[in-house]
Amino acid sequence: MTTNKKLITMLFAGMMALSANAQELKVLSDTHAMLRIPANYKYLLMPVEESHENDYIRVSLDNKLVKEFNCKLAINKTDYTVPLDLGRIRKNEKGSENAAGEIVLDITIHRSANNGNRGGQLSIKDFACWNGMKVSNTFDTTNREKYRPVYHHTPTWGWMNDPNGMFYKDGVWHLYFQHNPYGSQWENMTWGHSTSTDLINWKFEDDVIERDAFGTIFSGSSVVDHHNTAGFGKGAIVTYYTSAGQAQTQSMAYSTDNGNTFTKYPANPVLTSEIPDFRDPNIIWHEKSQKWVMVLAEKSHINIYSSKDLKNWTFESRFGEEYGSHDGVWECPDIFEINGKWFILLNINPGGPFGGSATQYFVGDFDGHKFTCEDDKTETKWLDYGKDHYATVSFNNAPDGRIVVLPWMSNWQYANEVPTMQYRSANGIARDLGTFNYKGETYLSVKPSPEVMKAFSPKATGRLTDACRVDVQLRGNSTITLTNDKGEQVVIAYDNKKEELSMDRTKSGITDFSAEFPVVTKSPTYGKIKTLQIFIDKSSIEIFDAEGKMGMTNIVFPTEAYNKVVVKGGKAKIYPLK
Ligand code: FRU
């Protein structure tokens, strides 16, 4: 075919299949193949089969290695398709999405007993993936999941865990997140980017920080550098993340276009350690000492550093050996001040109150050098008493000095197995933190952010739907049962004497994907409580005391939506989304 004719055919097709018989595929051994990608397309669409193990793919442009990632290419059947963004590769390397250049995939096939036919005799050229592998200028992200929430953030496709580098600027909330663009299970950590003006409707922007020579991109934080302390410009976004390669080290990137694109700092990595678990840097501006402060999790304590310019860091102190839960690895710390007290948020996995992942916090004082904890060493304070509230950290630069946090709504015990495919995991709703006192001690209060409350109609309706808020006025002991026509149910119970709230999801629908999933979670209510706010969104239930004394975040997978609420010992009102 002449070049012109080929181009015309491609334009008409809009999408072109690459098959095993096509000259593009070269099988070199039973574990090795190469695939030449036709020019001028934005995406290569790659079929994935989740039950297999990862193949290793190296992408070259004009002989230069430009990308490497793991992907479970389909052998027998396709579960879903993921896009390799060829346009972005050309743009990164040559400055334009449409630049000419030869793109070749070098694929190492994983063959093992676990890989079904790969362990057997099936030849690479008979793998199912080749028939489904296509070049295209579009990638269809239309929702195909009945469990995808409607007012919570989810990745458009692929896996998500921790929220990262969140900040607010010029009316826009920026949320970065641990993204796997090449599958719906944890792998290939990359920072995806979504934005919102109301904390309810989110728009996926792009994958913005990608793996490099120092490793994949683990969790971290961003600050708005209002006074240009780092020298990248007034109002530049300065971001720290963990480079996860041979070791875990801390790297910097900055953005001068409000977080849409990032430039990596040439002198990375900035901070290193001999301890293997060394990650999740979180930075704030400390007004009193006029310095930046970074908290960083190292194994099972926190390191505190300070800096004038966001580039050179001085070790100040460490915190945590004697406090809180140590039944797992410490991850994703955060530090902030509310009402004259200082708080450290600290996520731990495993070691949570119901197994697996959870968020604990510490109360005390911080002078810019050292955190002095005032908690009783035998008590662990949890920010949320559900089983799906993890990696919770705050937005930098939130308006009016608010501390607004977002959790990842899953648990490492089963996050990779929950029954969705096109995407996996959502964030919880945004919450504003405050303080309250109980028996002489200070605690963090948790309330749904005002932006979230605004999303609901002020007028109650009688109908329970799969995306609504249920407010319950409690009259002493109460039981609230959400059920569907199949008899699946969630039972929420308040024990007025014990001052305890529980949620039972053992009969909530699909629970058998993990033995750790069917549980009853229980929360202290720190005194009597009067009003519950229950947020339901397809596959999640988040329960708050209206005064902020408890939060309980749990996911559920009913085979049909719960359509009935039965309340004993109280009265429910249902508020639909506006
Ligand atoms: C927490 C965590 C972080 C790490 C990231 C990797 O969920 O393990 O410590 O940076 O996830 O994806």
Coordinates of C-alpha atoms and ligand atoms in Angstrom, one line a residue:
M1 CA 0.0 0.0 0.0
T2 CA 1.3 3.4 -0.8
T3 CA 1.7 5.8 2.1
N4 CA -1.1 8.0 0.9
K5 CA -3.5 5.1 0.5
K6 CA -2.6 3.8 4.0
L7 CA -3.2 7.2 5.5
I8 CA -6.6 7.4 3.9
T9 CA -7.6 3.9 5.1
M10 CA -6.5 4.9 8.6
L11 CA -8.4 8.1 8.6
F12 CA -11.6 6.3 7.5
A13 CA -11.2 3.6 10.1
G14 CA -10.4 6.0 12.9
M15 CA -9.2 2.9 14.8
M16 CA -7.0 0.2 13.4
A17 CA -6.5 -3.3 14.7
L18 CA -3.1 -4.8 15.0
S19 CA -3.2 -8.6 14.6
A20 CA -0.7 -11.3 15.3
N21 CA -0.4 -12.0 11.6
A22 CA 0.2 -8.4 10.8
Q23 CA 3.8 -7.6 10.0
E24 CA 3.9 -5.3 13.1
L25 CA 4.3 -8.2 15.5
K26 CA 7.5 -10.2 15.8
V27 CA 7.7 -13.2 18.1
L28 CA 11.3 -13.7 19.1
S29 CA 11.0 -16.5 21.7
D30 CA 8.2 -17.9 23.8
T31 CA 8.7 -15.1 26.3
H32 CA 9.6 -12.2 24.0
A33 CA 7.8 -10.2 21.3
M34 CA 8.2 -6.9 19.6
L35 CA 5.4 -4.8 18.2
R36 CA 5.9 -1.8 15.8
I37 CA 3.1 0.8 16.2
P38 CA 1.7 2.5 13.2
A39 CA 2.4 6.3 13.2
N40 CA 0.0 9.1 13.8
Y41 CA -2.3 7.7 16.4
K42 CA -3.0 9.1 19.8
Y43 CA -3.5 5.8 21.7
L44 CA -2.6 2.2 21.6
L45 CA -5.4 0.3 23.2
M46 CA -4.2 -2.7 25.1
P47 CA -6.5 -5.6 26.2
V48 CA -5.9 -6.8 29.8
E49 CA -6.8 -10.0 31.6
E50 CA -6.6 -9.5 35.3
S51 CA -6.2 -13.0 36.5
H52 CA -2.7 -13.2 35.0
E53 CA 0.6 -11.9 36.0
N54 CA 2.3 -8.8 34.7
D55 CA 4.2 -8.7 31.4
Y56 CA 7.0 -6.1 31.2
I57 CA 6.7 -3.6 28.4
R58 CA 9.5 -1.2 27.2
V59 CA 8.5 1.5 24.8
S60 CA 11.0 3.1 22.5
L61 CA 10.8 6.1 20.2
D62 CA 13.4 6.2 17.4
N63 CA 15.5 3.6 19.3
K64 CA 15.4 5.5 22.6
L65 CA 13.8 3.9 25.7
V66 CA 11.1 6.3 26.7
K67 CA 8.8 4.4 28.9
E68 CA 8.5 1.1 30.8
F69 CA 5.6 -0.4 32.6
N70 CA 3.9 -3.6 33.6
C71 CA 0.6 -4.8 32.1
K72 CA -1.3 -8.1 32.2
L73 CA -1.9 -8.6 28.4
A74 CA -4.9 -10.7 27.7
I75 CA -4.2 -14.4 26.9
N76 CA -7.6 -16.0 26.8
K77 CA -10.2 -13.2 27.2
T78 CA -10.2 -9.5 27.6
D79 CA -11.5 -8.0 30.9
Y80 CA -11.0 -4.4 29.8
T81 CA -8.8 -2.2 27.7
V82 CA -6.2 0.4 28.8
P83 CA -4.7 3.1 26.7
L84 CA -1.0 3.8 26.1
D85 CA -0.8 7.5 25.3
L86 CA 1.4 7.6 22.2
G87 CA 0.7 11.3 21.7
R88 CA 2.0 12.2 25.1
I89 CA 5.2 10.1 24.5
R90 CA 5.8 12.1 21.2
K91 CA 5.0 15.4 23.0
N92 CA 7.4 14.7 25.9
E93 CA 10.2 13.6 23.6
K94 CA 9.7 15.8 20.5
G95 CA 7.6 18.6 21.6
S96 CA 4.5 17.7 19.6
E97 CA 1.8 15.0 19.8
N98 CA 2.0 14.6 16.1
A99 CA 5.8 14.5 15.6
A100 CA 7.1 11.7 13.4
G101 CA 8.9 8.8 14.9
E102 CA 9.0 5.0 15.2
I103 CA 7.4 3.6 18.3
V104 CA 8.2 0.0 19.1
L105 CA 7.1 -2.1 22.1
D106 CA 9.5 -4.6 23.5
I107 CA 7.4 -7.1 25.5
T108 CA 8.7 -9.7 28.0
I109 CA 6.0 -12.2 28.5
H110 CA 5.6 -13.6 32.0
R111 CA 5.2 -17.4 31.9
S112 CA 4.4 -19.2 35.1
A113 CA 2.0 -21.8 36.4
N114 CA -0.3 -19.0 37.5
N115 CA -0.6 -17.6 34.1
G116 CA -2.9 -20.2 32.7
N117 CA -2.0 -20.9 29.1
R118 CA 1.2 -19.0 29.4
G119 CA 2.5 -21.8 31.6
G120 CA 1.3 -24.2 28.9
Q121 CA 1.9 -24.4 25.2
L122 CA -0.1 -21.5 23.8
S123 CA 2.1 -19.6 21.4
I124 CA 2.5 -15.9 21.9
K125 CA 1.0 -15.2 18.5
D126 CA -2.3 -16.9 19.6
F127 CA -2.7 -14.7 22.6
A128 CA -6.1 -12.9 22.7
C129 CA -4.6 -9.5 23.1
W130 CA -3.4 -9.1 19.5
N131 CA -6.9 -9.2 18.1
G132 CA -8.1 -6.6 20.5
M133 CA -5.0 -4.4 20.3
K134 CA -5.8 -1.3 18.3
V135 CA -4.4 2.1 17.5
S136 CA -7.0 4.9 17.9
N137 CA -7.4 8.6 18.3
T138 CA -10.0 8.1 21.1
F139 CA -10.3 6.0 24.2
D140 CA -13.8 5.3 25.3
T141 CA -14.2 6.2 29.0
T142 CA -18.0 5.9 29.2
N143 CA -18.9 4.4 32.5
R144 CA -19.5 0.7 32.5
E145 CA -19.6 0.1 36.2
K146 CA -22.8 -0.2 38.3
Y147 CA -20.8 0.4 41.4
R148 CA -19.2 3.7 40.2
P149 CA -20.3 6.5 42.6
V150 CA -21.9 9.6 41.3
Y151 CA -20.8 12.3 43.8
H152 CA -17.4 10.8 44.8
H153 CA -14.1 11.1 42.9
T154 CA -13.0 8.0 41.0
P155 CA -10.4 7.4 38.4
T156 CA -11.9 7.5 34.9
W157 CA -10.2 4.1 34.3
G158 CA -7.6 2.1 36.1
W159 CA -6.5 1.7 39.7
M160 CA -6.4 4.4 42.3
N161 CA -5.0 4.5 45.9
D162 CA -3.8 7.5 48.0
P163 CA -4.8 11.1 47.3
N164 CA -1.6 13.0 46.6
G165 CA -0.3 16.6 46.4
M166 CA -3.8 18.2 47.0
F167 CA -4.0 22.0 46.9
Y168 CA -6.6 24.7 46.3
K169 CA -5.8 27.8 44.2
D170 CA -7.9 30.4 42.3
G171 CA -11.2 28.6 43.1
V172 CA -10.0 25.2 41.9
W173 CA -9.4 22.1 44.1
H174 CA -6.6 20.0 42.7
L175 CA -6.5 16.3 43.5
Y176 CA -3.6 14.1 42.4
F177 CA -3.8 10.4 43.1
Q178 CA -1.8 7.2 42.9
H179 CA -2.9 5.9 39.5
N180 CA -2.2 2.8 37.5
P181 CA -3.0 3.8 33.9
Y182 CA -2.3 0.3 32.6
G183 CA -4.6 -1.8 34.8
S184 CA -7.2 -1.7 37.6
Q185 CA -4.9 -3.2 40.2
W186 CA -1.9 -1.6 42.1
E187 CA 1.0 -1.2 39.7
N188 CA 3.0 1.4 37.8
M189 CA 2.5 4.2 40.3
T190 CA 1.9 7.5 38.5
W191 CA 0.3 10.8 39.6
G192 CA -3.1 11.2 38.0
H193 CA -4.7 14.7 38.2
S194 CA -8.3 15.7 38.7
T195 CA -9.8 19.1 39.4
S196 CA -13.1 20.4 40.8
T197 CA -14.7 23.7 41.8
D198 CA -17.2 22.2 44.2
L199 CA -15.5 19.0 45.6
I200 CA -18.3 17.0 44.0
N201 CA -17.9 17.1 40.3
W202 CA -14.4 16.1 39.3
K203 CA -12.7 16.3 35.9
F204 CA -9.8 14.0 35.1
E205 CA -7.0 16.2 33.6
D206 CA -4.2 13.8 32.8
D207 CA -1.4 11.7 34.2
V208 CA 1.1 14.3 35.2
I209 CA 4.1 12.8 37.0
E210 CA 5.4 9.6 35.6
R211 CA 8.0 7.0 36.5
D212 CA 11.7 7.9 35.8
A213 CA 15.2 6.7 36.5
F214 CA 14.6 6.9 40.2
G215 CA 11.5 4.7 40.2
T216 CA 7.7 4.9 40.2
I217 CA 6.0 7.9 41.8
F218 CA 4.6 7.2 45.2
S219 CA 2.7 9.5 47.5
G220 CA 3.5 13.1 48.4
S221 CA 2.3 16.6 48.8
S222 CA 2.2 20.0 47.1
V223 CA 2.4 23.6 48.4
V224 CA 1.6 26.9 46.7
D225 CA 4.8 28.9 47.0
H226 CA 3.2 32.4 47.3
H227 CA 6.4 34.2 48.0
N228 CA 8.7 32.4 45.6
T229 CA 10.9 30.9 48.3
A230 CA 12.1 28.2 45.9
G231 CA 12.8 30.5 43.0
F232 CA 10.4 28.9 40.5
G233 CA 8.1 31.9 40.5
K234 CA 5.4 33.5 42.7
G235 CA 2.5 31.1 43.2
A236 CA 4.5 28.1 41.7
I237 CA 3.3 24.7 42.8
V238 CA 6.1 22.8 44.5
T239 CA 5.6 19.1 44.9
Y240 CA 7.4 16.4 46.8
Y241 CA 6.8 12.7 46.1
T242 CA 8.6 9.5 46.9
S243 CA 10.6 8.0 44.1
A244 CA 10.2 4.2 44.6
G245 CA 13.0 2.4 42.8
Q246 CA 16.0 0.5 44.2
A247 CA 15.4 2.6 47.4
Q248 CA 12.7 5.0 48.5
T249 CA 14.0 8.6 48.1
Q250 CA 12.3 12.0 48.1
S251 CA 12.1 14.0 44.9
M252 CA 10.8 17.4 43.9
A253 CA 8.9 18.7 40.9
Y254 CA 7.3 22.1 40.3
S255 CA 4.6 23.6 38.1
T256 CA 4.2 27.1 36.8
D257 CA 0.9 26.5 35.2
N258 CA -1.2 25.8 38.3
G259 CA -0.4 22.1 38.5
N260 CA -1.3 21.1 34.9
T261 CA 2.3 20.1 34.0
F262 CA 5.3 19.5 36.1
T263 CA 9.1 19.9 35.7
K264 CA 11.2 17.5 37.7
Y265 CA 14.0 19.1 39.7
P266 CA 17.3 18.2 38.1
A267 CA 19.1 17.6 41.4
N268 CA 16.7 14.8 42.6
P269 CA 16.7 12.9 44.8
V270 CA 16.6 15.5 47.5
L271 CA 16.4 13.3 50.6
T272 CA 17.6 9.8 51.1
S273 CA 17.8 7.2 53.9
E274 CA 19.2 3.8 54.5
I275 CA 15.8 2.7 55.9
P276 CA 13.8 0.9 53.2
D277 CA 10.4 2.3 54.3
F278 CA 11.0 6.1 53.9
R279 CA 8.1 7.8 52.2
D280 CA 5.2 10.1 51.7
P281 CA 6.6 13.6 52.3
N282 CA 4.1 16.2 53.4
I283 CA 4.9 20.0 53.6
I284 CA 3.4 23.0 55.3
W285 CA 4.4 26.6 55.9
H286 CA 5.2 27.1 59.6
E287 CA 4.3 30.7 60.3
K288 CA 6.0 31.2 63.6
S289 CA 9.5 30.0 62.5
Q290 CA 9.0 31.3 59.0
K291 CA 10.0 28.0 57.5
W292 CA 8.7 25.1 55.5
V293 CA 8.2 22.0 57.6
M294 CA 8.2 18.5 56.1
V295 CA 6.9 15.4 57.9
L296 CA 7.9 12.1 56.4
A297 CA 7.2 8.5 57.5
E298 CA 10.2 6.3 58.2
K299 CA 9.3 2.8 59.1
S300 CA 7.2 3.3 62.3
H301 CA 8.0 6.9 63.2
I302 CA 7.9 10.3 61.6
N303 CA 10.9 12.5 60.7
I304 CA 10.5 16.2 60.8
Y305 CA 12.6 18.5 58.6
S306 CA 12.6 22.3 57.9
S307 CA 13.7 24.4 55.0
K308 CA 13.8 28.1 53.9
D309 CA 13.7 27.4 50.2
L310 CA 12.0 24.0 49.7
K311 CA 15.3 22.6 48.3
N312 CA 17.7 22.3 51.3
W313 CA 16.2 20.5 54.3
T314 CA 17.5 20.3 57.9
F315 CA 16.6 17.3 60.0
E316 CA 14.8 18.6 63.2
S317 CA 13.5 15.7 65.2
R318 CA 11.6 12.5 65.1
F319 CA 8.2 11.6 66.6
G320 CA 6.2 8.6 67.3
E321 CA 8.1 5.6 68.7
E322 CA 6.2 5.7 72.0
Y323 CA 2.7 6.8 70.8
G324 CA -0.2 5.3 69.0
S325 CA -0.5 2.0 67.1
H326 CA 2.6 0.3 65.8
D327 CA 1.1 -2.8 64.4
G328 CA 2.0 -1.9 60.9
V329 CA 4.0 0.4 58.7
W330 CA 3.6 4.2 59.2
E331 CA 2.6 6.0 56.0
C332 CA 1.2 9.3 54.7
P333 CA 1.6 11.7 57.6
D334 CA 0.2 15.2 57.7
I335 CA 0.6 18.1 60.3
F336 CA -1.6 21.1 60.9
E337 CA -2.9 23.5 63.6
I338 CA -6.5 23.9 64.6
N339 CA -7.8 26.1 67.4
G340 CA -4.3 26.6 68.9
K341 CA -3.5 22.8 69.0
W342 CA -1.2 20.9 66.6
F343 CA -2.2 17.6 65.1
I344 CA -0.3 14.9 63.3
L345 CA -2.4 12.6 61.0
L346 CA -0.7 9.2 60.5
N347 CA -2.0 6.4 58.3
I348 CA -1.0 2.9 59.4
N349 CA -1.2 -0.4 57.5
P350 CA -1.9 -3.0 58.8
G351 CA -2.9 -2.3 62.4
G352 CA -6.3 -0.5 61.9
P353 CA -9.1 -1.2 64.5
F354 CA -10.9 -3.6 62.2
G355 CA -7.9 -5.0 60.4
G356 CA -5.7 -3.6 57.6
S357 CA -5.6 0.2 56.9
A358 CA -6.7 3.1 59.1
T359 CA -5.9 6.7 60.0
Q360 CA -4.8 7.6 63.5
Y361 CA -3.9 11.1 64.9
F362 CA -1.9 12.7 67.6
V363 CA -2.7 15.9 69.6
G364 CA 0.0 18.2 70.9
D365 CA 2.1 21.2 70.3
F366 CA 4.7 22.0 67.6
D367 CA 7.3 24.8 67.7
G368 CA 8.8 24.3 64.3
H369 CA 11.3 21.8 65.6
K370 CA 9.6 19.2 67.7
F371 CA 6.1 17.8 68.1
T372 CA 5.2 17.4 71.8
C373 CA 2.3 14.9 72.2
E374 CA -0.2 15.4 75.0
D375 CA -2.0 12.1 74.4
D376 CA -2.2 9.3 76.9
K377 CA 0.4 6.8 75.5
T378 CA -2.0 3.9 75.9
E379 CA -4.8 5.4 73.8
T380 CA -4.9 5.4 70.0
K381 CA -7.2 8.1 68.5
W382 CA -8.7 7.1 65.1
L383 CA -10.0 9.7 62.7
D384 CA -12.6 7.4 61.3
Y385 CA -14.0 4.1 62.7
G386 CA -15.0 2.5 59.4
K387 CA -12.9 0.0 57.5
D388 CA -12.4 2.0 54.3
H389 CA -10.7 5.3 55.2
Y390 CA -7.1 5.4 54.4
A391 CA -4.2 7.7 53.3
T392 CA -6.2 10.7 54.5
V393 CA -4.3 14.0 54.1
S394 CA -5.3 17.6 53.7
F395 CA -5.4 20.2 50.9
N396 CA -2.7 22.8 51.0
N397 CA -3.9 26.5 50.8
A398 CA -7.5 25.7 51.5
P399 CA -9.7 28.8 51.8
D400 CA -10.3 30.5 55.2
G401 CA -7.6 28.4 56.9
R402 CA -9.9 25.4 56.7
I403 CA -8.4 21.9 57.1
V404 CA -10.1 19.9 54.3
V405 CA -9.2 16.2 54.0
L406 CA -9.9 13.4 51.6
P407 CA -9.6 9.7 52.3
W408 CA -9.0 6.9 49.9
M409 CA -12.1 4.7 50.4
S410 CA -10.6 1.2 50.6
N411 CA -8.4 -1.1 52.6
W412 CA -5.2 -2.8 51.5
Q413 CA -6.6 -6.1 52.8
Y414 CA -8.9 -6.3 49.7
A415 CA -8.6 -3.1 47.6
N416 CA -7.3 -5.1 44.6
E417 CA -10.2 -7.6 44.7
V418 CA -13.3 -5.4 45.0
P419 CA -15.9 -6.3 42.3
T420 CA -15.2 -3.5 39.8
M421 CA -13.0 -3.7 36.6
Q422 CA -13.0 -0.5 34.6
Y423 CA -11.7 1.4 37.7
R424 CA -10.9 0.4 41.2
S425 CA -11.5 2.6 44.3
A426 CA -13.0 5.9 45.1
N427 CA -12.2 8.8 47.5
G428 CA -14.5 9.4 50.4
I429 CA -16.4 12.7 50.5
A430 CA -14.4 15.8 51.5
R431 CA -14.4 16.5 55.2
D432 CA -13.6 19.6 57.3
L433 CA -11.7 18.9 60.5
G434 CA -12.2 20.8 63.7
T435 CA -11.8 20.0 67.4
F436 CA -14.0 19.0 70.4
N437 CA -13.3 18.2 74.0
Y438 CA -14.4 15.1 75.8
K439 CA -13.5 14.4 79.5
G440 CA -10.8 17.0 79.4
E441 CA -9.1 15.7 76.2
T442 CA -8.9 17.2 72.7
Y443 CA -10.2 15.2 69.7
L444 CA -10.5 16.0 66.0
S445 CA -14.0 16.5 64.8
V446 CA -15.0 15.4 61.3
K447 CA -17.8 17.0 59.3
P448 CA -18.8 16.7 55.7
S449 CA -17.4 19.8 53.9
P450 CA -20.0 22.5 53.3
E451 CA -19.5 22.1 49.5
V452 CA -20.7 18.5 49.9
M453 CA -23.7 19.4 52.0
K454 CA -24.7 21.9 49.2
A455 CA -24.9 19.1 46.7
F456 CA -28.1 17.9 48.3
S457 CA -31.6 19.3 48.0
P458 CA -32.8 21.1 51.1
K459 CA -36.1 19.3 50.6
A460 CA -36.5 15.8 51.9
T461 CA -38.2 13.1 49.8
G462 CA -39.5 9.8 51.0
R463 CA -37.5 7.6 48.6
L464 CA -34.3 5.9 49.3
T465 CA -32.0 5.9 46.2
D466 CA -28.5 4.7 45.5
A467 CA -27.1 8.2 45.7
C468 CA -28.6 10.3 48.5
R469 CA -28.2 11.5 52.1
V470 CA -30.3 10.1 55.0
D471 CA -30.5 12.2 58.2
V472 CA -31.7 10.4 61.2
Q473 CA -32.9 12.0 64.4
L474 CA -32.0 9.5 67.1
R475 CA -34.2 8.9 70.2
G476 CA -31.9 6.9 72.4
N477 CA -31.1 3.4 71.2
S478 CA -31.8 3.2 67.5
T479 CA -31.5 0.8 64.5
I480 CA -31.4 1.9 60.9
T481 CA -31.7 -0.9 58.3
L482 CA -31.0 -0.3 54.7
T483 CA -32.4 -3.1 52.5
N484 CA -33.1 -4.1 49.0
D485 CA -35.7 -6.5 47.4
K486 CA -33.1 -9.3 47.6
G487 CA -32.9 -9.1 51.4
E488 CA -29.4 -7.7 51.4
Q489 CA -29.0 -5.3 54.2
V490 CA -26.8 -2.9 56.1
V491 CA -27.6 -2.4 59.8
I492 CA -26.6 0.7 61.6
A493 CA -27.1 0.7 65.4
Y494 CA -26.7 3.3 68.1
D495 CA -26.3 2.2 71.6
N496 CA -27.1 5.2 73.8
K497 CA -25.9 3.6 77.0
K498 CA -22.6 2.4 75.7
E499 CA -22.3 5.5 73.6
E500 CA -21.3 3.5 70.5
L501 CA -22.4 3.4 66.9
S502 CA -21.9 0.3 64.7
M503 CA -22.4 -0.7 61.1
D504 CA -22.9 -4.3 60.1
R505 CA -22.1 -5.1 56.4
T506 CA -21.9 -8.9 56.8
K507 CA -25.1 -9.3 54.7
S508 CA -24.7 -6.2 52.5
G509 CA -24.5 -7.9 49.1
I510 CA -21.3 -9.2 47.5
T511 CA -18.9 -9.9 50.4
D512 CA -17.1 -13.1 49.4
F513 CA -14.2 -11.6 47.4
S514 CA -12.3 -11.4 50.7
A515 CA -12.7 -13.1 54.1
E516 CA -11.7 -9.7 55.6
F517 CA -14.6 -7.8 54.1
P518 CA -17.8 -8.9 56.0
V519 CA -17.4 -7.1 59.3
V520 CA -19.1 -5.0 61.9
T521 CA -17.4 -1.7 62.5
K522 CA -17.9 0.2 65.8
S523 CA -17.2 3.7 66.9
P524 CA -17.2 5.5 70.2
T525 CA -19.5 8.5 70.1
Y526 CA -17.8 10.5 72.9
G527 CA -21.1 11.2 74.7
K528 CA -24.6 11.0 73.5
I529 CA -25.4 11.9 69.9
K530 CA -28.6 13.2 68.4
T531 CA -28.4 13.3 64.6
L532 CA -26.7 11.1 62.1
Q533 CA -25.9 12.0 58.5
I534 CA -25.6 9.0 56.3
F535 CA -24.2 9.4 52.8
I536 CA -25.0 6.7 50.3
D537 CA -23.4 6.6 46.9
K538 CA -23.8 3.3 44.9
S539 CA -21.1 1.4 46.7
S540 CA -20.3 3.4 49.8
I541 CA -21.9 4.4 53.1
E542 CA -20.3 7.2 55.2
I543 CA -21.9 7.9 58.5
F544 CA -21.2 11.1 60.5
D545 CA -22.5 12.5 63.8
A546 CA -23.9 15.9 62.8
E547 CA -21.8 17.5 65.5
G548 CA -18.7 15.9 64.2
K549 CA -17.8 13.6 67.0
M550 CA -17.5 10.5 64.8
G551 CA -17.1 9.4 61.2
M552 CA -17.5 5.8 59.8
T553 CA -16.6 5.1 56.2
N554 CA -17.4 1.8 54.7
I555 CA -17.8 0.4 51.1
V556 CA -20.6 -2.1 50.2
F557 CA -21.5 -4.0 47.0
P558 CA -25.3 -4.7 47.0
T559 CA -26.4 -6.7 44.0
E560 CA -29.3 -4.3 43.7
A561 CA -29.6 -0.8 45.2
Y562 CA -30.9 -0.5 48.8
N563 CA -34.4 0.9 48.2
K564 CA -35.9 0.8 51.8
V565 CA -34.9 2.3 55.1
V566 CA -36.4 1.0 58.3
V567 CA -35.7 3.0 61.5
K568 CA -36.4 1.9 65.0
G569 CA -36.0 4.5 67.8
G570 CA -35.6 7.5 65.5
K571 CA -36.9 9.3 62.4
A572 CA -35.2 9.4 58.9
K573 CA -35.4 12.1 56.3
I574 CA -34.0 11.4 52.8
Y575 CA -32.3 14.2 50.8
P576 CA -31.7 13.6 47.1
L577 CA -28.9 15.1 45.1
K578 CA -29.8 18.5 43.6
Ligands
FRU1 C1 -0.2 4.1 51.2 C2 1.0 3.8 50.3 C3 2.1 4.8 50.5 C4 2.8 4.8 49.2 C5 1.7 4.5 48.2 C6 2.2 3.6 47.1 O1 -1.4 3.5 50.8 O2 1.5 2.5 50.6 O3 2.9 4.7 51.7 O4 3.5 6.0 48.9 O5 0.7 3.8 49.0 O6 1.2 3.5 46.1

